Amino acid sequence: MRLHPEVSQALSAKKPLVALESTVITHGLPRPTNLELARKLEETVRQAGAVPATIAILNGEVTIGLTDTELEALAHDETADKASLWNLGAIVAQGRSAGTTVAATTFLAHRAGLQVFATGGIGGVHPHPYDESADLLELSRTPILVVSAGPKSILDLAATTERLESLGVALLGYKTDYLPAFHSPGSPHKLPARVESPEEAAKAFQAARDLGLPGASLVLNPVSQGLDFAQVEGWVALATQEAARAGVQGKALTPFLLTRLAELSGGQTVTVNLRLLEENARLAAQIAVALARV
Ligand code: PSU
Ligand code: MN
């Protein structure tokens, strides 16, 4: 595991840090938007007073905090894999490069000693039988705070909410009582708790840690200007049918659906995806700053 010098300094000085995932760079967004976004997220975290640490696997090396040159290389690398828990060891052993999913980033960020992580949307339960993201399991056993705009809209939200409850993942609605649905700010699914500020989120996370709860605290941040829930549902239904017809499955499914949603919506889902990623990075940095004071 290689830490960027700025990241190790921040860790020893107990300065606020925010981990960022990289599957969104390698598989979640079109090029060259992916690189612009990756840079923008780091900048957003800095402006809010924290140190960013984008996590990825570079030529077999787990890297916590990429340099700008490394960020650029990863964003251009069309051969980069998508690293989750089931292929992490093999990618490292074989010297390959990969973006890390929420599951892999959660695992690696926690191992490196980081407490706060920002992403766009988490993986969850797909409508396809037995397709459930490893994000859920990893969030159930790693005590880290993750800021997202909810489970991605391509998922079965009711089932994902039930699984999060069963797995004991702490859910905190950020200024909302209902689960945000990634591209849309709301859904009909009621959340068990709500916080009104970064300080309150930091305190809830700290309390869960002090109690020794094994899982993550998921701060659910509704996107400020999102898309209509029913409209997104329509595009998702269409894209899901296409994926089934084309035989797309496994780890290729999420990237396929995100790409099709972008096309079907005339780019609207990408605009919203970028907005929510930035908003989540900002909130995560504010929470990391508050946590450093708790
Ligand atoms: N958030 C985004 N875009 C993405 C992802 C999240 O805005 O591409 C990625 C995350 O890395 C997440 C992954 O862990 O999609 C889920 O993939 P799967 O459903 O195959 O577990
Ligand atoms: Mn899957």
mmCIF file of N, CA, C and O in Angstrom, residues 208-271:
data_model
loop_
_atom_site.group_PDB
_atom_site.id
_atom_site.type_symbol
_atom_site.label_atom_id
_atom_site.label_comp_id
_atom_site.label_asym_id
_atom_site.label_seq_id
_atom_site.Cartn_x
_atom_site.Cartn_y
_atom_site.Cartn_z
ATOM 1 N N ALA A 208 -21.725 5.790 16.975
ATOM 2 C CA ALA A 208 -21.766 4.415 16.474
ATOM 3 C C ALA A 208 -20.409 3.730 16.686
ATOM 4 O O ALA A 208 -20.337 2.567 17.076
ATOM 5 N N ARG A 209 -19.352 4.468 16.466
ATOM 6 C CA ARG A 209 -17.994 3.920 16.660
ATOM 7 C C ARG A 209 -17.749 3.636 18.137
ATOM 8 O O ARG A 209 -17.206 2.589 18.495
ATOM 9 N N ASP A 210 -18.142 4.576 18.997
ATOM 10 C CA ASP A 210 -17.930 4.397 20.435
ATOM 11 C C ASP A 210 -18.699 3.183 20.953
ATOM 12 O O ASP A 210 -18.265 2.506 21.882
ATOM 13 N N LEU A 211 -19.852 2.907 20.347
ATOM 14 C CA LEU A 211 -20.646 1.744 20.748
ATOM 15 C C LEU A 211 -20.038 0.443 20.230
ATOM 16 O O LEU A 211 -20.433 -0.644 20.640
ATOM 17 N N GLY A 212 -19.136 0.579 19.280
ATOM 18 C CA GLY A 212 -18.500 -0.609 18.715
ATOM 19 C C GLY A 212 -19.302 -1.264 17.610
ATOM 20 O O GLY A 212 -19.096 -2.437 17.285
ATOM 21 N N LEU A 213 -20.221 -0.513 17.007
ATOM 22 C CA LEU A 213 -20.987 -1.078 15.884
ATOM 23 C C LEU A 213 -20.019 -1.409 14.743
ATOM 24 O O LEU A 213 -19.135 -0.611 14.439
ATOM 25 N N PRO A 214 -20.181 -2.570 14.130
ATOM 26 C CA PRO A 214 -19.197 -2.992 13.138
ATOM 27 C C PRO A 214 -19.306 -2.308 11.772
ATOM 28 O O PRO A 214 -18.339 -2.264 11.025
ATOM 29 N N GLY A 215 -20.489 -1.788 11.456
ATOM 30 C CA GLY A 215 -20.727 -1.327 10.092
ATOM 31 C C GLY A 215 -20.484 0.149 9.841
ATOM 32 O O GLY A 215 -20.094 0.905 10.731
ATOM 33 N N ALA A 216 -20.742 0.527 8.595
ATOM 34 C CA ALA A 216 -20.554 1.911 8.155
ATOM 35 C C ALA A 216 -21.747 2.772 8.544
ATOM 36 O O ALA A 216 -22.833 2.272 8.833
ATOM 37 N N SER A 217 -21.507 4.078 8.551
ATOM 38 C CA SER A 217 -22.592 5.053 8.654
ATOM 39 C C SER A 217 -22.711 5.677 7.279
ATOM 40 O O SER A 217 -21.742 6.216 6.747
ATOM 41 N N LEU A 218 -23.912 5.576 6.720
ATOM 42 C CA LEU A 218 -24.145 6.061 5.367
ATOM 43 C C LEU A 218 -24.918 7.375 5.445
ATOM 44 O O LEU A 218 -26.078 7.390 5.872
ATOM 45 N N VAL A 219 -24.262 8.478 5.061
ATOM 46 C CA VAL A 219 -24.933 9.774 5.040
ATOM 47 C C VAL A 219 -25.541 9.943 3.654
ATOM 48 O O VAL A 219 -24.830 9.889 2.646
ATOM 49 N N LEU A 220 -26.863 10.093 3.607
ATOM 50 C CA LEU A 220 -27.581 10.134 2.331
ATOM 51 C C LEU A 220 -27.948 11.565 1.996
ATOM 52 O O LEU A 220 -28.797 12.184 2.642
ATOM 53 N N ASN A 221 -27.281 12.081 0.972
ATOM 54 C CA ASN A 221 -27.361 13.499 0.625
ATOM 55 C C ASN A 221 -28.145 13.685 -0.680
ATOM 56 O O ASN A 221 -27.632 13.390 -1.756
ATOM 57 N N PRO A 222 -29.378 14.178 -0.602
ATOM 58 C CA PRO A 222 -30.177 14.335 -1.825
ATOM 59 C C PRO A 222 -29.548 15.358 -2.770
ATOM 60 O O PRO A 222 -29.099 16.410 -2.323
ATOM 61 N N VAL A 223 -29.514 15.040 -4.057
ATOM 62 C CA VAL A 223 -28.950 15.973 -5.037
ATOM 63 C C VAL A 223 -29.811 17.247 -5.073
ATOM 64 O O VAL A 223 -31.032 17.184 -4.923
ATOM 65 N N SER A 224 -29.159 18.403 -5.250
ATOM 66 C CA SER A 224 -29.884 19.682 -5.160
ATOM 67 C C SER A 224 -30.864 19.897 -6.313
ATOM 68 O O SER A 224 -31.980 20.331 -6.110
ATOM 69 N N GLN A 225 -30.441 19.631 -7.542
ATOM 70 C CA GLN A 225 -31.362 19.766 -8.677
ATOM 71 C C GLN A 225 -31.331 18.446 -9.432
ATOM 72 O O GLN A 225 -30.464 18.244 -10.277
ATOM 73 N N GLY A 226 -32.268 17.579 -9.114
ATOM 74 C CA GLY A 226 -32.247 16.245 -9.699
ATOM 75 C C GLY A 226 -33.289 16.056 -10.782
ATOM 76 O O GLY A 226 -33.924 17.011 -11.235
ATOM 77 N N LEU A 227 -33.451 14.825 -11.196
ATOM 78 C CA LEU A 227 -34.415 14.485 -12.239
ATOM 79 C C LEU A 227 -35.660 13.881 -11.600
ATOM 80 O O LEU A 227 -35.615 13.390 -10.472
ATOM 81 N N ASP A 228 -36.746 13.898 -12.367
ATOM 82 C CA ASP A 228 -38.010 13.351 -11.885
ATOM 83 C C ASP A 228 -37.895 11.831 -11.702
ATOM 84 O O ASP A 228 -37.422 11.124 -12.598
ATOM 85 N N PHE A 229 -38.344 11.357 -10.539
ATOM 86 C CA PHE A 229 -38.217 9.939 -10.182
ATOM 87 C C PHE A 229 -38.849 9.021 -11.241
ATOM 88 O O PHE A 229 -38.232 8.059 -11.703
ATOM 89 N N ALA A 230 -40.074 9.323 -11.656
ATOM 90 C CA ALA A 230 -40.800 8.481 -12.620
ATOM 91 C C ALA A 230 -40.105 8.482 -13.980
ATOM 92 O O ALA A 230 -40.047 7.457 -14.668
ATOM 93 N N GLN A 231 -39.563 9.637 -14.359
ATOM 94 C CA GLN A 231 -38.878 9.725 -15.650
ATOM 95 C C GLN A 231 -37.618 8.836 -15.651
ATOM 96 O O GLN A 231 -37.388 8.089 -16.604
ATOM 97 N N VAL A 232 -36.848 8.912 -14.585
ATOM 98 C CA VAL A 232 -35.641 8.085 -14.488
ATOM 99 C C VAL A 232 -36.034 6.606 -14.493
ATOM 100 O O VAL A 232 -35.408 5.789 -15.164
ATOM 101 N N GLU A 233 -37.111 6.283 -13.768
ATOM 102 C CA GLU A 233 -37.592 4.900 -13.717
ATOM 103 C C GLU A 233 -37.874 4.360 -15.117
ATOM 104 O O GLU A 233 -37.571 3.205 -15.424
ATOM 105 N N GLY A 234 -38.451 5.198 -15.967
ATOM 106 C CA GLY A 234 -38.751 4.814 -17.350
ATOM 107 C C GLY A 234 -37.490 4.488 -18.124
ATOM 108 O O GLY A 234 -37.416 3.450 -18.799
ATOM 109 N N TRP A 235 -36.485 5.354 -18.011
ATOM 110 C CA TRP A 235 -35.210 5.106 -18.716
ATOM 111 C C TRP A 235 -34.540 3.846 -18.180
ATOM 112 O O TRP A 235 -33.977 3.054 -18.944
ATOM 113 N N VAL A 236 -34.619 3.670 -16.861
ATOM 114 C CA VAL A 236 -33.986 2.500 -16.239
ATOM 115 C C VAL A 236 -34.639 1.211 -16.749
ATOM 116 O O VAL A 236 -33.948 0.242 -17.096
ATOM 117 N N ALA A 237 -35.975 1.222 -16.849
ATOM 118 C CA ALA A 237 -36.701 0.031 -17.311
ATOM 119 C C ALA A 237 -36.242 -0.347 -18.723
ATOM 120 O O ALA A 237 -35.981 -1.516 -19.030
ATOM 121 N N LEU A 238 -36.117 0.678 -19.574
ATOM 122 C CA LEU A 238 -35.700 0.466 -20.957
ATOM 123 C C LEU A 238 -34.268 -0.083 -21.025
ATOM 124 O O LEU A 238 -33.996 -1.086 -21.707
ATOM 125 N N ALA A 239 -33.366 0.580 -20.301
ATOM 126 C CA ALA A 239 -31.951 0.174 -20.309
ATOM 127 C C ALA A 239 -31.793 -1.241 -19.744
ATOM 128 O O ALA A 239 -30.968 -2.028 -20.235
ATOM 129 N N THR A 240 -32.600 -1.582 -18.732
ATOM 130 C CA THR A 240 -32.512 -2.903 -18.114
ATOM 131 C C THR A 240 -32.951 -3.991 -19.097
ATOM 132 O O THR A 240 -32.334 -5.056 -19.189
ATOM 133 N N GLN A 241 -34.022 -3.689 -19.861
ATOM 134 C CA GLN A 241 -34.477 -4.635 -20.894
ATOM 135 C C GLN A 241 -33.391 -4.858 -21.937
ATOM 136 O O GLN A 241 -33.136 -5.987 -22.368
ATOM 137 N N GLU A 242 -32.754 -3.753 -22.345
ATOM 138 C CA GLU A 242 -31.694 -3.849 -23.355
ATOM 139 C C GLU A 242 -30.526 -4.697 -22.847
ATOM 140 O O GLU A 242 -29.958 -5.493 -23.592
ATOM 141 N N ALA A 243 -30.180 -4.495 -21.574
ATOM 142 C CA ALA A 243 -29.067 -5.253 -20.992
ATOM 143 C C ALA A 243 -29.391 -6.742 -20.998
ATOM 144 O O ALA A 243 -28.546 -7.574 -21.340
ATOM 145 N N ALA A 244 -30.638 -7.081 -20.664
ATOM 146 C CA ALA A 244 -31.055 -8.485 -20.630
ATOM 147 C C ALA A 244 -30.978 -9.084 -22.034
ATOM 148 O O ALA A 244 -30.473 -10.190 -22.228
ATOM 149 N N ARG A 245 -31.472 -8.320 -23.015
ATOM 150 C CA ARG A 245 -31.460 -8.799 -24.398
ATOM 151 C C ARG A 245 -30.037 -8.985 -24.913
ATOM 152 O O ARG A 245 -29.737 -9.927 -25.638
ATOM 153 N N ALA A 246 -29.131 -8.054 -24.520
ATOM 154 C CA ALA A 246 -27.740 -8.123 -24.978
ATOM 155 C C ALA A 246 -26.905 -9.089 -24.132
ATOM 156 O O ALA A 246 -25.721 -9.283 -24.399
ATOM 157 N N GLY A 247 -27.526 -9.659 -23.107
ATOM 158 C CA GLY A 247 -26.807 -10.617 -22.263
ATOM 159 C C GLY A 247 -25.744 -9.987 -21.375
ATOM 160 O O GLY A 247 -24.804 -10.652 -20.957
ATOM 161 N N VAL A 248 -25.908 -8.688 -21.056
ATOM 162 C CA VAL A 248 -24.930 -8.015 -20.192
ATOM 163 C C VAL A 248 -25.201 -8.382 -18.742
ATOM 164 O O VAL A 248 -26.333 -8.273 -18.273
ATOM 165 N N GLN A 249 -24.177 -8.827 -18.027
ATOM 166 C CA GLN A 249 -24.359 -9.188 -16.621
ATOM 167 C C GLN A 249 -23.063 -9.032 -15.848
ATOM 168 O O GLN A 249 -22.050 -8.613 -16.403
ATOM 169 N N GLY A 250 -23.115 -9.380 -14.557
ATOM 170 C CA GLY A 250 -21.925 -9.304 -13.717
ATOM 171 C C GLY A 250 -21.439 -7.880 -13.564
ATOM 172 O O GLY A 250 -22.232 -6.948 -13.556
ATOM 173 N N LYS A 251 -20.113 -7.719 -13.495
ATOM 174 C CA LYS A 251 -19.590 -6.387 -13.208
ATOM 175 C C LYS A 251 -19.731 -5.415 -14.370
ATOM 176 O O LYS A 251 -19.502 -4.222 -14.220
ATOM 177 N N ALA A 252 -20.131 -5.924 -15.538
ATOM 178 C CA ALA A 252 -20.338 -5.048 -16.690
ATOM 179 C C ALA A 252 -21.708 -4.368 -16.642
ATOM 180 O O ALA A 252 -21.948 -3.391 -17.355
ATOM 181 N N LEU A 253 -22.609 -4.891 -15.808
ATOM 182 C CA LEU A 253 -23.990 -4.389 -15.833
ATOM 183 C C LEU A 253 -24.117 -2.916 -15.423
ATOM 184 O O LEU A 253 -24.706 -2.112 -16.149
ATOM 185 N N THR A 254 -23.555 -2.566 -14.264
ATOM 186 C CA THR A 254 -23.685 -1.182 -13.796
ATOM 187 C C THR A 254 -23.122 -0.174 -14.811
ATOM 188 O O THR A 254 -23.818 0.774 -15.183
ATOM 189 N N PRO A 255 -21.868 -0.371 -15.317
ATOM 190 C CA PRO A 255 -21.359 0.576 -16.333
ATOM 191 C C PRO A 255 -22.234 0.633 -17.594
ATOM 192 O O PRO A 255 -22.463 1.712 -18.140
ATOM 193 N N PHE A 256 -22.761 -0.517 -18.027
ATOM 194 C CA PHE A 256 -23.631 -0.545 -19.216
ATOM 195 C C PHE A 256 -24.871 0.305 -18.971
ATOM 196 O O PHE A 256 -25.240 1.148 -19.802
ATOM 197 N N LEU A 257 -25.520 0.100 -17.841
ATOM 198 C CA LEU A 257 -26.758 0.827 -17.551
ATOM 199 C C LEU A 257 -26.513 2.332 -17.423
ATOM 200 O O LEU A 257 -27.292 3.140 -17.934
ATOM 201 N N LEU A 258 -25.419 2.711 -16.768
ATOM 202 C CA LEU A 258 -25.124 4.139 -16.616
ATOM 203 C C LEU A 258 -24.900 4.794 -17.974
ATOM 204 O O LEU A 258 -25.360 5.911 -18.234
ATOM 205 N N THR A 259 -24.203 4.081 -18.874
ATOM 206 C CA THR A 259 -23.948 4.618 -20.210
ATOM 207 C C THR A 259 -25.252 4.763 -20.989
ATOM 208 O O THR A 259 -25.500 5.782 -21.644
ATOM 209 N N ARG A 260 -26.117 3.753 -20.914
ATOM 210 C CA ARG A 260 -27.399 3.810 -21.635
ATOM 211 C C ARG A 260 -28.307 4.907 -21.085
ATOM 212 O O ARG A 260 -28.998 5.580 -21.840
ATOM 213 N N LEU A 261 -28.295 5.100 -19.758
ATOM 214 C CA LEU A 261 -29.112 6.169 -19.169
ATOM 215 C C LEU A 261 -28.660 7.527 -19.689
ATOM 216 O O LEU A 261 -29.478 8.405 -19.972
ATOM 217 N N ALA A 262 -27.339 7.687 -19.826
ATOM 218 C CA ALA A 262 -26.793 8.951 -20.327
ATOM 219 C C ALA A 262 -27.309 9.197 -21.741
ATOM 220 O O ALA A 262 -27.740 10.305 -22.085
ATOM 221 N N GLU A 263 -27.313 8.147 -22.573
ATOM 222 C CA GLU A 263 -27.767 8.292 -23.953
ATOM 223 C C GLU A 263 -29.274 8.555 -24.007
ATOM 224 O O GLU A 263 -29.725 9.466 -24.691
ATOM 225 N N LEU A 264 -30.040 7.752 -23.270
ATOM 226 C CA LEU A 264 -31.503 7.890 -23.301
ATOM 227 C C LEU A 264 -31.969 9.248 -22.778
ATOM 228 O O LEU A 264 -32.990 9.777 -23.216
ATOM 229 N N SER A 265 -31.215 9.821 -21.847
ATOM 230 C CA SER A 265 -31.632 11.091 -21.248
ATOM 231 C C SER A 265 -31.019 12.293 -21.945
ATOM 232 O O SER A 265 -31.174 13.426 -21.486
ATOM 233 N N GLY A 266 -30.310 12.047 -23.045
ATOM 234 C CA GLY A 266 -29.655 13.145 -23.756
ATOM 235 C C GLY A 266 -28.617 13.839 -22.874
ATOM 236 O O GLY A 266 -28.477 15.067 -22.928
ATOM 237 N N GLY A 267 -27.939 13.071 -22.050
ATOM 238 C CA GLY A 267 -26.862 13.621 -21.220
ATOM 239 C C GLY A 267 -27.311 14.151 -19.854
ATOM 240 O O GLY A 267 -26.476 14.515 -19.019
ATOM 241 N N GLN A 268 -28.615 14.177 -19.616
ATOM 242 C CA GLN A 268 -29.100 14.747 -18.339
ATOM 243 C C GLN A 268 -28.617 13.965 -17.124
ATOM 244 O O GLN A 268 -28.327 14.542 -16.069
ATOM 245 N N THR A 269 -28.541 12.631 -17.241
ATOM 246 C CA THR A 269 -28.110 11.851 -16.071
ATOM 247 C C THR A 269 -26.633 12.117 -15.742
ATOM 248 O O THR A 269 -26.247 12.097 -14.578
ATOM 249 N N VAL A 270 -25.834 12.407 -16.776
ATOM 250 C CA VAL A 270 -24.420 12.704 -16.517
ATOM 251 C C VAL A 270 -24.286 14.049 -15.793
ATOM 252 O O VAL A 270 -23.545 14.174 -14.813
ATOM 253 N N THR A 271 -25.050 15.045 -16.258
ATOM 254 C CA THR A 271 -25.023 16.357 -15.596
ATOM 255 C C THR A 271 -25.368 16.213 -14.114
ATOM 256 O O THR A 271 -24.690 16.775 -13.248
#
